[in-house]
PDB file of C-alpha atoms in Angstrom:
ATOM      1  CA  MET A   1     103.250 183.773  92.805  1.00  0.00           C
ATOM      2  CA  ALA A   2     104.834 180.569  93.847  1.00  0.00           C
ATOM      3  CA  PHE A   3     106.868 181.986  96.692  1.00  0.00           C
ATOM      4  CA  THR A   4     108.005 179.491  99.306  1.00  0.00           C
ATOM      5  CA  LEU A   5     106.860 179.679 102.858  1.00  0.00           C
ATOM      6  CA  ARG A   6     110.414 180.144 104.015  1.00  0.00           C
ATOM      7  CA  SER A   7     110.633 183.762 103.051  1.00  0.00           C
ATOM      8  CA  VAL A   8     110.190 185.817 106.283  1.00  0.00           C
ATOM      9  CA  LYS A   9     110.343 183.856 109.447  1.00  0.00           C
ATOM     10  CA  VAL A  10     113.567 185.058 111.022  1.00  0.00           C
ATOM     11  CA  PRO A  11     113.248 187.422 113.938  1.00  0.00           C
ATOM     12  CA  PRO A  12     115.079 190.698 113.262  1.00  0.00           C
ATOM     13  CA  ASN A  13     118.209 190.471 115.412  1.00  0.00           C
ATOM     14  CA  SER A  14     120.352 187.863 117.051  1.00  0.00           C
ATOM     15  CA  ALA A  15     120.972 188.683 120.673  1.00  0.00           C
ATOM     16  CA  SER A  16     124.597 187.594 120.660  1.00  0.00           C
ATOM     17  CA  LEU A  17     127.333 186.133 118.572  1.00  0.00           C
ATOM     18  CA  GLU A  18     126.565 182.666 119.818  1.00  0.00           C
ATOM     19  CA  GLU A  19     122.950 182.881 118.559  1.00  0.00           C
ATOM     20  CA  ALA A  20     124.190 184.171 115.239  1.00  0.00           C
ATOM     21  CA  ARG A  21     126.536 181.169 115.056  1.00  0.00           C
ATOM     22  CA  HIS A  22     123.617 178.827 115.662  1.00  0.00           C
ATOM     23  CA  ARG A  23     121.646 180.527 112.930  1.00  0.00           C
ATOM     24  CA  VAL A  24     124.550 180.168 110.518  1.00  0.00           C
ATOM     25  CA  PHE A  25     124.804 176.448 111.257  1.00  0.00           C
ATOM     26  CA  ASN A  26     121.028 175.992 110.862  1.00  0.00           C
ATOM     27  CA  PHE A  27     121.177 177.758 107.514  1.00  0.00           C
ATOM     28  CA  PHE A  28     124.061 175.598 106.411  1.00  0.00           C
ATOM     29  CA  ARG A  29     122.210 172.434 107.409  1.00  0.00           C
ATOM     30  CA  THR A  30     119.063 173.583 105.590  1.00  0.00           C
ATOM     31  CA  ALA A  31     121.067 174.376 102.494  1.00  0.00           C
ATOM     32  CA  CYS A  32     122.925 171.006 102.589  1.00  0.00           C
ATOM     33  CA  ARG A  33     119.637 169.107 102.985  1.00  0.00           C
ATOM     34  CA  SER A  34     118.228 170.826  99.922  1.00  0.00           C
ATOM     35  CA  ILE A  35     121.190 170.097  97.693  1.00  0.00           C
ATOM     36  CA  PRO A  36     119.785 166.865  96.226  1.00  0.00           C
ATOM     37  CA  SER A  37     116.604 168.656  95.186  1.00  0.00           C
ATOM     38  CA  ILE A  38     118.629 171.468  93.635  1.00  0.00           C
ATOM     39  CA  ILE A  39     120.586 168.990  91.521  1.00  0.00           C
ATOM     40  CA  GLY A  40     117.275 167.427  90.567  1.00  0.00           C
ATOM     41  CA  ILE A  41     115.600 170.686  89.537  1.00  0.00           C
ATOM     42  CA  TYR A  42     118.442 171.957  87.418  1.00  0.00           C
ATOM     43  CA  ASN A  43     119.750 168.645  86.097  1.00  0.00           C
ATOM     44  CA  LEU A  44     123.227 169.204  87.424  1.00  0.00           C
ATOM     45  CA  ASP A  45     123.959 165.447  87.805  1.00  0.00           C
ATOM     46  CA  ASP A  46     126.730 165.315  85.277  1.00  0.00           C
ATOM     47  CA  VAL A  47     128.285 168.591  86.204  1.00  0.00           C
ATOM     48  CA  VAL A  48     128.661 168.534  89.945  1.00  0.00           C
ATOM     49  CA  THR A  49     128.367 166.243  92.977  1.00  0.00           C
ATOM     50  CA  VAL A  50     126.635 166.807  96.329  1.00  0.00           C
ATOM     51  CA  SER A  51     129.883 167.071  98.191  1.00  0.00           C
ATOM     52  CA  GLN A  52     131.241 169.654  95.717  1.00  0.00           C
ATOM     53  CA  LEU A  53     128.195 171.856  96.262  1.00  0.00           C
ATOM     54  CA  ARG A  54     128.440 171.392  99.955  1.00  0.00           C
ATOM     55  CA  SER A  55     132.082 172.536 100.028  1.00  0.00           C
ATOM     56  CA  THR A  56     131.084 175.472  97.851  1.00  0.00           C
ATOM     57  CA  ILE A  57     128.477 176.579 100.347  1.00  0.00           C
ATOM     58  CA  ALA A  58     130.886 176.040 103.190  1.00  0.00           C
ATOM     59  CA  SER A  59     133.539 178.230 101.510  1.00  0.00           C
ATOM     60  CA  GLU A  60     130.994 180.933 100.874  1.00  0.00           C
ATOM     61  CA  ILE A  61     130.146 180.926 104.609  1.00  0.00           C
ATOM     62  CA  ARG A  62     133.797 180.705 105.568  1.00  0.00           C
ATOM     63  CA  LYS A  63     134.555 183.807 103.431  1.00  0.00           C
ATOM     64  CA  ASN A  64     132.671 185.838 105.994  1.00  0.00           C
ATOM     65  CA  SER A  65     133.848 184.027 109.059  1.00  0.00           C
ATOM     66  CA  TYR A  66     135.827 187.003 110.337  1.00  0.00           C
ATOM     67  CA  LEU A  67     132.757 189.002 111.162  1.00  0.00           C
ATOM     68  CA  THR A  68     131.873 189.787 114.838  1.00  0.00           C
ATOM     69  CA  ASN A  69     128.803 192.004 114.535  1.00  0.00           C
ATOM     70  CA  PRO A  70     125.623 189.897 114.934  1.00  0.00           C
ATOM     71  CA  LYS A  71     123.552 192.269 112.878  1.00  0.00           C
ATOM     72  CA  VAL A  72     125.887 192.038 109.936  1.00  0.00           C
ATOM     73  CA  ILE A  73     125.749 188.254 110.233  1.00  0.00           C
ATOM     74  CA  ASP A  74     121.957 188.419 110.301  1.00  0.00           C
ATOM     75  CA  MET A  75     121.915 190.532 107.198  1.00  0.00           C
ATOM     76  CA  LEU A  76     124.197 188.082 105.375  1.00  0.00           C
ATOM     77  CA  LEU A  77     122.048 185.218 106.546  1.00  0.00           C
ATOM     78  CA  PHE A  78     119.000 186.934 105.215  1.00  0.00           C
ATOM     79  CA  LYS A  79     120.657 187.323 101.810  1.00  0.00           C
ATOM     80  CA  GLY A  80     121.739 183.711 101.836  1.00  0.00           C
ATOM     81  CA  THR A  81     118.276 182.509 102.739  1.00  0.00           C
ATOM     82  CA  GLU A  82     116.840 184.664  99.965  1.00  0.00           C
ATOM     83  CA  GLU A  83     119.331 183.206  97.513  1.00  0.00           C
ATOM     84  CA  LEU A  84     118.465 179.681  98.586  1.00  0.00           C
ATOM     85  CA  ASN A  85     114.733 180.363  98.202  1.00  0.00           C
ATOM     86  CA  ASN A  86     115.252 181.756  94.754  1.00  0.00           C
ATOM     87  CA  ILE A  87     117.202 178.687  93.699  1.00  0.00           C
ATOM     88  CA  LEU A  88     114.661 176.301  95.132  1.00  0.00           C
ATOM     89  CA  GLU A  89     111.663 177.965  93.521  1.00  0.00           C
ATOM     90  CA  HIS A  90     113.383 177.876  90.099  1.00  0.00           C
ATOM     91  CA  ALA A  91     113.724 181.571  89.833  1.00  0.00           C
ATOM     92  CA  LYS A  92     117.252 181.035  88.553  1.00  0.00           C
ATOM     93  CA  GLN A  93     118.435 179.041  85.592  1.00  0.00           C
ATOM     94  CA  ARG A  94     120.965 176.367  85.108  1.00  0.00           C
ATOM     95  CA  HIS A  95     123.665 178.616  83.711  1.00  0.00           C
ATOM     96  CA  HIS A  96     123.337 180.939  86.656  1.00  0.00           C
ATOM     97  CA  LEU A  97     124.067 178.157  89.051  1.00  0.00           C
ATOM     98  CA  ILE A  98     126.866 176.741  87.005  1.00  0.00           C
ATOM     99  CA  GLY A  99     128.530 180.111  86.704  1.00  0.00           C
ATOM    100  CA  GLN A 100     128.119 181.183  90.250  1.00  0.00           C
ATOM    101  CA  TYR A 101     128.593 177.983  92.172  1.00  0.00           C
ATOM    102  CA  VAL A 102     130.152 175.346  90.034  1.00  0.00           C
ATOM    103  CA  VAL A 103     132.684 176.779  87.670  1.00  0.00           C
ATOM    104  CA  GLY A 104     134.745 178.936  89.989  1.00  0.00           C
ATOM    105  CA  ASN A 105     134.366 181.370  92.724  1.00  0.00           C
ATOM    106  CA  HIS A 106     137.421 183.330  91.863  1.00  0.00           C
ATOM    107  CA  GLY A 107     135.941 185.674  89.247  1.00  0.00           C
ATOM    108  CA  LEU A 108     135.404 182.869  86.766  1.00  0.00           C
ATOM    109  CA  VAL A 109     138.955 183.351  85.411  1.00  0.00           C
ATOM    110  CA  GLN A 110     141.197 181.360  87.645  1.00  0.00           C
ATOM    111  CA  ASP A 111     139.574 177.952  87.216  1.00  0.00           C
ATOM    112  CA  LEU A 112     138.977 178.005  83.505  1.00  0.00           C
ATOM    113  CA  GLY A 113     142.013 176.055  82.616  1.00  0.00           C
ATOM    114  CA  THR A 114     144.826 176.292  80.120  1.00  0.00           C
ATOM    115  CA  LYS A 115     143.762 179.584  78.530  1.00  0.00           C
ATOM    116  CA  ASP A 116     144.904 181.536  81.644  1.00  0.00           C
ATOM    117  CA  GLN A 117     148.094 179.804  82.538  1.00  0.00           C
ATOM    118  CA  GLY A 118     150.124 182.789  81.531  1.00  0.00           C
ATOM    119  CA  ILE A 119     148.438 185.601  83.464  1.00  0.00           C
ATOM    120  CA  SER A 120     150.262 186.960  86.387  1.00  0.00           C
ATOM    121  CA  SER A 121     149.404 186.429  89.995  1.00  0.00           C
ATOM    122  CA  PHE A 122     148.737 190.193  90.237  1.00  0.00           C
ATOM    123  CA  LEU A 123     145.975 189.891  87.715  1.00  0.00           C
ATOM    124  CA  LYS A 124     144.545 186.861  89.446  1.00  0.00           C
ATOM    125  CA  ASP A 125     144.450 188.695  92.770  1.00  0.00           C
ATOM    126  CA  PHE A 126     143.005 191.670  91.090  1.00  0.00           C
ATOM    127  CA  TYR A 127     140.128 189.685  89.620  1.00  0.00           C
ATOM    128  CA  LYS A 128     139.487 188.011  92.944  1.00  0.00           C
ATOM    129  CA  SER A 129     138.933 191.034  95.145  1.00  0.00           C
ATOM    130  CA  ASN A 130     139.829 194.707  95.725  1.00  0.00           C
ATOM    131  CA  TYR A 131     142.104 194.108  98.639  1.00  0.00           C
ATOM    132  CA  PHE A 132     145.316 192.201  98.409  1.00  0.00           C
TER     133      PHE A 132
ATOM    134  CA  MET B   1     121.928 151.253 155.482  1.00  0.00           C
ATOM    135  CA  PRO B   2     124.202 149.568 152.986  1.00  0.00           C
ATOM    136  CA  THR B   3     121.165 147.591 151.793  1.00  0.00           C
ATOM    137  CA  THR B   4     119.274 150.722 150.908  1.00  0.00           C
ATOM    138  CA  VAL B   5     122.255 152.020 148.971  1.00  0.00           C
ATOM    139  CA  SER B   6     122.314 148.876 146.821  1.00  0.00           C
ATOM    140  CA  ALA B   7     118.598 149.141 146.296  1.00  0.00           C
ATOM    141  CA  SER B   8     118.917 152.653 144.880  1.00  0.00           C
ATOM    142  CA  SER B   9     121.455 151.524 142.348  1.00  0.00           C
ATOM    143  CA  LEU B  10     119.110 149.165 140.597  1.00  0.00           C
ATOM    144  CA  THR B  11     118.171 149.800 137.049  1.00  0.00           C
ATOM    145  CA  SER B  12     114.606 148.724 137.169  1.00  0.00           C
ATOM    146  CA  PRO B  13     111.950 151.476 137.244  1.00  0.00           C
ATOM    147  CA  LEU B  14     110.494 150.113 140.457  1.00  0.00           C
ATOM    148  CA  ARG B  15     113.290 151.730 142.381  1.00  0.00           C
ATOM    149  CA  LEU B  16     111.517 155.069 142.083  1.00  0.00           C
ATOM    150  CA  THR B  17     109.112 154.306 144.917  1.00  0.00           C
ATOM    151  CA  PHE B  18     110.928 151.863 147.170  1.00  0.00           C
ATOM    152  CA  PRO B  19     114.032 153.792 148.354  1.00  0.00           C
ATOM    153  CA  THR B  20     111.990 156.954 149.123  1.00  0.00           C
ATOM    154  CA  ILE B  21     109.469 155.096 151.237  1.00  0.00           C
ATOM    155  CA  SER B  22     112.250 153.366 153.144  1.00  0.00           C
ATOM    156  CA  GLN B  23     113.869 156.757 153.832  1.00  0.00           C
ATOM    157  CA  VAL B  24     110.671 158.269 155.106  1.00  0.00           C
ATOM    158  CA  ASN B  25     109.723 155.375 157.336  1.00  0.00           C
ATOM    159  CA  GLY B  26     113.218 154.507 158.447  1.00  0.00           C
ATOM    160  CA  LYS B  27     112.243 150.847 158.082  1.00  0.00           C
ATOM    161  CA  ALA B  28     114.601 149.263 155.589  1.00  0.00           C
ATOM    162  CA  CYS B  29     114.024 145.586 156.190  1.00  0.00           C
ATOM    163  CA  ASN B  30     110.848 144.608 154.372  1.00  0.00           C
ATOM    164  CA  LEU B  31     111.158 146.963 151.458  1.00  0.00           C
ATOM    165  CA  THR B  32     114.735 146.076 150.610  1.00  0.00           C
ATOM    166  CA  ILE B  33     113.880 142.386 150.615  1.00  0.00           C
ATOM    167  CA  VAL B  34     111.051 143.000 148.123  1.00  0.00           C
ATOM    168  CA  SER B  35     113.174 145.198 145.886  1.00  0.00           C
ATOM    169  CA  MET B  36     115.973 142.725 145.845  1.00  0.00           C
ATOM    170  CA  SER B  37     113.680 140.028 144.482  1.00  0.00           C
ATOM    171  CA  TRP B  38     112.481 142.395 141.767  1.00  0.00           C
ATOM    172  CA  ALA B  39     116.118 143.029 140.996  1.00  0.00           C
ATOM    173  CA  LYS B  40     116.893 139.393 140.440  1.00  0.00           C
ATOM    174  CA  ASN B  41     114.167 139.245 137.766  1.00  0.00           C
ATOM    175  CA  GLY B  42     115.016 142.591 136.254  1.00  0.00           C
ATOM    176  CA  PHE B  43     118.758 142.568 136.197  1.00  0.00           C
ATOM    177  CA  PRO B  44     119.878 140.266 133.350  1.00  0.00           C
ATOM    178  CA  SER B  45     117.568 141.685 130.603  1.00  0.00           C
ATOM    179  CA  LEU B  46     118.031 145.348 131.438  1.00  0.00           C
ATOM    180  CA  ARG B  47     121.761 145.293 131.875  1.00  0.00           C
ATOM    181  CA  THR B  48     122.591 143.318 128.778  1.00  0.00           C
ATOM    182  CA  SER B  49     120.270 145.328 126.535  1.00  0.00           C
ATOM    183  CA  ARG B  50     121.636 148.668 127.795  1.00  0.00           C
ATOM    184  CA  PHE B  51     125.225 147.524 127.237  1.00  0.00           C
ATOM    185  CA  ARG B  52     124.496 146.159 123.849  1.00  0.00           C
ATOM    186  CA  VAL B  53     123.135 149.525 122.581  1.00  0.00           C
ATOM    187  CA  SER B  54     125.914 151.786 123.956  1.00  0.00           C
ATOM    188  CA  CYS B  55     128.949 149.798 122.965  1.00  0.00           C
ATOM    189  CA  ALA B  56     127.969 148.873 119.428  1.00  0.00           C
ATOM    190  CA  ALA B  57     129.819 150.714 116.687  1.00  0.00           C
ATOM    191  CA  LYS B  58     130.779 148.439 113.848  1.00  0.00           C
ATOM    192  CA  PRO B  59     134.363 148.791 112.612  1.00  0.00           C
ATOM    193  CA  GLN B  60     133.278 149.438 109.017  1.00  0.00           C
ATOM    194  CA  THR B  61     131.217 152.342 110.272  1.00  0.00           C
ATOM    195  CA  VAL B  62     134.221 153.781 112.096  1.00  0.00           C
ATOM    196  CA  GLU B  63     136.223 153.198 108.896  1.00  0.00           C
ATOM    197  CA  LYS B  64     133.787 155.133 106.785  1.00  0.00           C
ATOM    198  CA  VAL B  65     133.664 157.939 109.227  1.00  0.00           C
ATOM    199  CA  CYS B  66     137.484 158.099 109.242  1.00  0.00           C
ATOM    200  CA  ASP B  67     137.521 158.284 105.475  1.00  0.00           C
ATOM    201  CA  ILE B  68     134.974 161.092 105.345  1.00  0.00           C
ATOM    202  CA  VAL B  69     136.860 163.090 108.035  1.00  0.00           C
ATOM    203  CA  ARG B  70     140.079 162.594 106.160  1.00  0.00           C
ATOM    204  CA  LYS B  71     138.616 163.770 102.879  1.00  0.00           C
ATOM    205  CA  GLN B  72     136.848 166.723 104.445  1.00  0.00           C
ATOM    206  CA  LEU B  73     139.823 168.008 106.344  1.00  0.00           C
ATOM    207  CA  ALA B  74     142.241 167.135 103.513  1.00  0.00           C
ATOM    208  CA  LEU B  75     144.542 165.253 105.894  1.00  0.00           C
ATOM    209  CA  PRO B  76     147.688 163.734 104.408  1.00  0.00           C
ATOM    210  CA  ALA B  77     147.698 159.956 104.457  1.00  0.00           C
ATOM    211  CA  GLU B  78     150.198 159.482 107.195  1.00  0.00           C
ATOM    212  CA  THR B  79     148.357 161.328 110.021  1.00  0.00           C
ATOM    213  CA  GLU B  80     147.116 158.736 112.406  1.00  0.00           C
ATOM    214  CA  LEU B  81     143.311 158.813 112.854  1.00  0.00           C
ATOM    215  CA  THR B  82     142.107 156.921 115.878  1.00  0.00           C
ATOM    216  CA  PRO B  83     138.488 156.677 116.943  1.00  0.00           C
ATOM    217  CA  GLU B  84     139.319 158.890 119.942  1.00  0.00           C
ATOM    218  CA  SER B  85     140.892 161.776 117.983  1.00  0.00           C
ATOM    219  CA  LYS B  86     138.975 164.988 118.327  1.00  0.00           C
ATOM    220  CA  PHE B  87     138.048 166.969 115.242  1.00  0.00           C
ATOM    221  CA  SER B  88     139.393 170.179 116.714  1.00  0.00           C
ATOM    222  CA  ALA B  89     142.781 168.468 117.257  1.00  0.00           C
ATOM    223  CA  LEU B  90     142.802 167.530 113.575  1.00  0.00           C
ATOM    224  CA  GLY B  91     142.486 171.230 112.571  1.00  0.00           C
ATOM    225  CA  ALA B  92     138.678 171.468 112.062  1.00  0.00           C
ATOM    226  CA  ASP B  93     136.781 174.571 112.983  1.00  0.00           C
ATOM    227  CA  SER B  94     133.100 174.490 113.970  1.00  0.00           C
ATOM    228  CA  LEU B  95     131.905 174.813 110.399  1.00  0.00           C
ATOM    229  CA  ASP B  96     134.087 171.852 109.384  1.00  0.00           C
ATOM    230  CA  THR B  97     132.446 169.792 112.184  1.00  0.00           C
ATOM    231  CA  VAL B  98     128.973 170.731 110.893  1.00  0.00           C
ATOM    232  CA  GLU B  99     130.089 169.842 107.352  1.00  0.00           C
ATOM    233  CA  ILE B 100     131.439 166.458 108.480  1.00  0.00           C
ATOM    234  CA  VAL B 101     128.111 165.750 110.197  1.00  0.00           C
ATOM    235  CA  MET B 102     126.263 166.687 107.012  1.00  0.00           C
ATOM    236  CA  SER B 103     128.380 164.493 104.816  1.00  0.00           C
ATOM    237  CA  LEU B 104     127.794 161.613 107.291  1.00  0.00           C
ATOM    238  CA  GLU B 105     124.095 162.300 106.978  1.00  0.00           C
ATOM    239  CA  GLU B 106     124.369 162.003 103.198  1.00  0.00           C
ATOM    240  CA  GLU B 107     126.550 158.890 103.353  1.00  0.00           C
ATOM    241  CA  PHE B 108     124.386 156.950 105.787  1.00  0.00           C
ATOM    242  CA  GLY B 109     120.986 158.367 104.775  1.00  0.00           C
ATOM    243  CA  ILE B 110     120.139 159.508 108.351  1.00  0.00           C
ATOM    244  CA  ASN B 111     118.936 162.781 109.777  1.00  0.00           C
ATOM    245  CA  VAL B 112     120.890 164.102 112.765  1.00  0.00           C
ATOM    246  CA  GLU B 113     119.157 166.436 115.202  1.00  0.00           C
ATOM    247  CA  GLU B 114     120.677 169.787 115.999  1.00  0.00           C
ATOM    248  CA  GLU B 115     121.224 168.932 119.685  1.00  0.00           C
ATOM    249  CA  SER B 116     122.909 165.663 118.935  1.00  0.00           C
ATOM    250  CA  SER B 117     125.227 167.143 116.375  1.00  0.00           C
ATOM    251  CA  GLU B 118     126.595 169.705 118.829  1.00  0.00           C
ATOM    252  CA  ASN B 119     127.894 166.961 121.104  1.00  0.00           C
ATOM    253  CA  ILE B 120     129.951 165.227 118.482  1.00  0.00           C
ATOM    254  CA  THR B 121     133.612 165.942 119.024  1.00  0.00           C
ATOM    255  CA  THR B 122     135.350 162.640 118.268  1.00  0.00           C
ATOM    256  CA  VAL B 123     135.206 160.004 115.586  1.00  0.00           C
ATOM    257  CA  GLN B 124     133.879 157.393 118.050  1.00  0.00           C
ATOM    258  CA  GLU B 125     130.964 159.559 119.089  1.00  0.00           C
ATOM    259  CA  ALA B 126     130.007 160.150 115.458  1.00  0.00           C
ATOM    260  CA  ALA B 127     130.169 156.400 114.781  1.00  0.00           C
ATOM    261  CA  ASP B 128     128.005 155.642 117.858  1.00  0.00           C
ATOM    262  CA  LEU B 129     125.357 158.204 116.871  1.00  0.00           C
ATOM    263  CA  ILE B 130     125.286 156.824 113.306  1.00  0.00           C
ATOM    264  CA  GLU B 131     124.779 153.306 114.588  1.00  0.00           C
ATOM    265  CA  LYS B 132     121.943 154.377 116.883  1.00  0.00           C
ATOM    266  CA  LEU B 133     120.178 156.303 114.103  1.00  0.00           C
ATOM    267  CA  VAL B 134     120.640 153.527 111.591  1.00  0.00           C
ATOM    268  CA  GLN B 135     119.281 150.964 114.009  1.00  0.00           C
ATOM    269  CA  SER B 136     116.299 153.121 114.931  1.00  0.00           C
ATOM    270  CA  LYS B 137     115.525 153.722 111.294  1.00  0.00           C
ATOM    271  CA  ALA B 138     115.751 150.092 110.245  1.00  0.00           C
TER     272      ALA B 138
END
C-alpha cells in the first residue's frame, strides 16, 4: 500500500468563499510544482511540455469557476487532490494521462485533426457537453 | 524638539532606545548628541545597501517577465506592456495571476511563498520579487 501522505489532511468545510479560493490556489500551486515529476514518472517529455500541462490544469479549474457554494468547491478540490495523488503514486498509466490531459479535453474528438474537419458544430457541441 | 524628531528618523537600530528615553526624561540635549554621532557612522552603509536591494530589477528580468505575461494572457503584439501595467488591467483574473507566478517560478527556478505571491499585481513587482529571490538563492 504505497499511498501518499497527502490523502486526508483537509478540514471538512471552508468557512467562506474566500477560504475556498485560497484552497483552490494552493491546490493549483501544488499541482504545478509536481508537474516535472509527473513528466518524469510517465516519460511524457516528447509529448507535452510543462507549460502545456499547467494550462490544462488551469483550464480544468476555470471550467468550474462559476461556482459560489464553498462546499461544492471543497468537494471538487477533494476530487482534484485525489486525482493528483493517484497520478503521483503511479496508479494511472501513460495512456490515461495522454488521453485525459494531453490530447484534448473536448471529448477527444475535436482536437484529433483532419479526420473530423467535416463534422458539424452541432456534433462538436454535443460531444463537449449536455448543455449548449 | 526638532532634534528629537531627526533622531527618530535614523535607520540604525540604536534609535530604539534613545528617543524613548529622551521623551521620558524630557532632556534632549545629551542623548541627541550621542545619537547623532552614531548616525554619522551608521548612515552611509545602511542607506546605500538598503537602496541597492530595493531598486534593483535588471532589464532582462523585466523583459522575460513581460514575455511570459504576454504568452500567458495571449496578448496581441501591439498592446503596450510597461513595467507598471497591472495584470488585472490586461485582462487577467486571479487564476491567471497565480499561473503567471507559477510560470515565473519555473522559468527562474525559484520558489515563491504564498504571502508574497498575493501581493504581486504589476510587472515591476514580479521582477523585483524575482530579483530578491534569485539573489538570496545564489
